[in-house]
Amino acid sequence: MALPRLVTVVGGSGFIGRQIVQELARLGVKVRVAVRDPERALDLKPLGDVGQITPIQANIRNADSLRAAVRGADAVVNLVGILAEGGKQTFEAVQAQGPGLLAAAAAQEGVAAFVHISAIGASADSKSVYARTKAAGEKAVLSAFPDAAILRPSVVFGPRDDFFNRFAELARTAPALPLIGGGKARFQPVYVGDVAQAAVQALTRPEARGKTYELGGPQIFTFKDLMQLVLKETGQRALLLPLPFAVASLMGAVMGLLPKPPLTTDQVTLLKSDNVAGGNFPGLQRLGVTPTAANAVLPGYMDIYRKGGRFNEQSRT
Ligand SMILES: NC(=O)c1ccc[n+]([C@@H]2O[C@H](COP(=O)([O-])OP(=O)(O)OC[C@H]3O[C@@H](n4cnc5c(N)ncnc54)[C@H](OP(=O)(O)O)[C@@H]3O)[C@@H](O)[C@H]2O)c1
């Protein structure tokens, strides 16, 4: 398919979504950003020309709103996902059923292409409800829209990411960084710009239809390696403190009661498995994207956490 004329990006105001919106706008595509609160997506408008990017209200849990959001669009990208449950935002509703409702709406409205962002580790057999509902969401999407392309990223990095920024902030404010389960779980961090390019390619390449891709960066790191990288890039000296899974689970159970929990038991469960491409699915290269290394990008946004901030050259020892 040639470049679509109009794309609805559901969850387009989030970390990865905003990069996809920007990439589509750069290519001259009109974009509808469908989110629960369009006011919070207004800052996306300057990423495109006047009238090119339009935030609209939609909820992945409400079929009527989804139908209105995709009506007239040539393609749809779904980025809605959560790391912890809260109120009606359950894993089941948002990650398992919601994608099926959206894919059905897209099929009913005659949308030509559908890209669904899932996650590495999505599996019906997982002990993590996050990973199980990601698998159920994929299945629901493919059953309603068999030509959909599924993208499963590993942990995604980039200036507004939740992972590196969260631990950099922790390194600045806390005496130690936790190594849950000894920090042995392996990750393959992938650059947000590469994920955005992959999403655009998956929308347009006929060979991507109905395929699943695992998106990982060029290097594999253990969780401990990643914490050491955070300390190196921020110039901080926090201790690395091994935390047995049982203790971390208990902490997750308590913190999980907070409105925006920094850790949940389910996240601890996820850290018991590696988060790397398994080799059974094609990756970024097959979508024509060359993976960007973390050390090429991290210094550009981790330096704000250095003592004295970005412009203190002396702190770069
Ligand atoms: N970031 C990573 O490292 C990573 C790794 C692997 C997979 N993923 C997956 O990639 C996707 C995007 O991740 P992200 O980091 O960009 O997430 P994010 O920043 O939290 O963005 C999520 C987006 O979904 C929207 N949203 C939440 N609930 C909604 C609902 N009920 N209806 C409609 N929109 C809703 C949010 O906007 P409102 O809250 O304003 O509605 C926001 O635009 C997710 O599915 C995630 O699981 C991310």
Short mmCIF file of N, CA and C in Angstrom, two decimals, residues 188 190 194 197-198 201 205 207 213-219 277 281-292:
data_model
loop_
_atom_site.label_atom_id
_atom_site.label_comp_id
_atom_site.label_asym_id
_atom_site.label_seq_id
_atom_site.Cartn_x
_atom_site.Cartn_y
_atom_site.Cartn_z
N GLN A 188 16.64 -6.16 25.55
CA GLN A 188 17.21 -5.75 24.26
C GLN A 188 16.64 -4.37 23.90
N VAL A 190 15.23 -1.01 22.62
CA VAL A 190 15.03 -0.60 21.23
C VAL A 190 14.66 0.89 21.23
N ASP A 194 13.16 4.05 16.13
CA ASP A 194 13.16 2.84 15.30
C ASP A 194 11.79 2.14 15.36
N GLN A 197 9.50 4.10 13.08
CA GLN A 197 9.74 3.79 11.66
C GLN A 197 9.20 2.41 11.31
N ALA A 198 9.38 1.47 12.23
CA ALA A 198 8.88 0.11 11.99
C ALA A 198 7.36 0.13 11.85
N GLN A 201 6.48 1.45 8.43
CA GLN A 201 6.80 0.43 7.41
C GLN A 201 5.77 -0.71 7.44
N ARG A 205 4.01 -1.88 3.99
CA ARG A 205 4.60 -3.02 3.27
C ARG A 205 3.60 -4.17 3.17
N GLU A 207 4.12 -7.20 2.56
CA GLU A 207 4.60 -8.45 3.16
C GLU A 207 4.43 -8.46 4.69
N TYR A 213 6.28 -9.19 14.42
CA TYR A 213 7.70 -8.81 14.47
C TYR A 213 8.13 -8.61 15.91
N GLU A 214 9.33 -9.03 16.25
CA GLU A 214 9.89 -8.73 17.57
C GLU A 214 10.94 -7.65 17.39
N LEU A 215 10.76 -6.53 18.10
CA LEU A 215 11.65 -5.39 17.89
C LEU A 215 12.64 -5.24 19.05
N GLY A 216 13.90 -5.49 18.75
CA GLY A 216 14.95 -5.34 19.75
C GLY A 216 16.07 -4.51 19.17
N GLY A 217 16.86 -3.90 20.06
CA GLY A 217 18.00 -3.10 19.62
C GLY A 217 19.19 -4.00 19.27
N PRO A 218 20.36 -3.38 18.97
CA PRO A 218 21.51 -4.16 18.53
C PRO A 218 22.24 -4.89 19.66
N GLN A 219 21.94 -4.55 20.92
CA GLN A 219 22.68 -5.15 22.04
C GLN A 219 21.74 -5.72 23.09
N ALA A 277 14.41 -10.67 21.84
CA ALA A 277 13.82 -11.33 20.67
C ALA A 277 14.21 -12.80 20.70
N PHE A 281 10.64 -14.81 15.22
CA PHE A 281 9.91 -13.80 14.47
C PHE A 281 10.89 -12.85 13.80
N PRO A 282 10.51 -12.26 12.65
CA PRO A 282 11.40 -11.28 12.03
C PRO A 282 11.54 -10.04 12.92
N GLY A 283 12.59 -9.25 12.66
CA GLY A 283 12.87 -8.07 13.50
C GLY A 283 12.88 -6.78 12.69
N LEU A 284 13.52 -5.76 13.28
CA LEU A 284 13.53 -4.43 12.65
C LEU A 284 14.07 -4.45 11.22
N GLN A 285 15.18 -5.20 11.03
CA GLN A 285 15.83 -5.18 9.71
C GLN A 285 14.88 -5.62 8.61
N ARG A 286 14.01 -6.57 8.94
CA ARG A 286 13.08 -7.06 7.91
C ARG A 286 12.04 -6.01 7.54
N LEU A 287 11.97 -4.95 8.36
CA LEU A 287 11.09 -3.83 8.01
C LEU A 287 11.93 -2.67 7.47
N GLY A 288 13.20 -2.96 7.16
CA GLY A 288 14.09 -1.95 6.56
C GLY A 288 14.62 -0.93 7.55
N VAL A 289 14.59 -1.27 8.86
CA VAL A 289 15.05 -0.32 9.88
C VAL A 289 16.35 -0.84 10.51
N THR A 290 17.37 0.01 10.54
CA THR A 290 18.64 -0.37 11.18
C THR A 290 18.57 0.01 12.66
N PRO A 291 18.74 -0.99 13.57
CA PRO A 291 18.59 -0.68 15.00
C PRO A 291 19.65 0.30 15.51
N THR A 292 19.20 1.25 16.32
CA THR A 292 20.08 2.28 16.89
C THR A 292 20.58 1.80 18.26
#
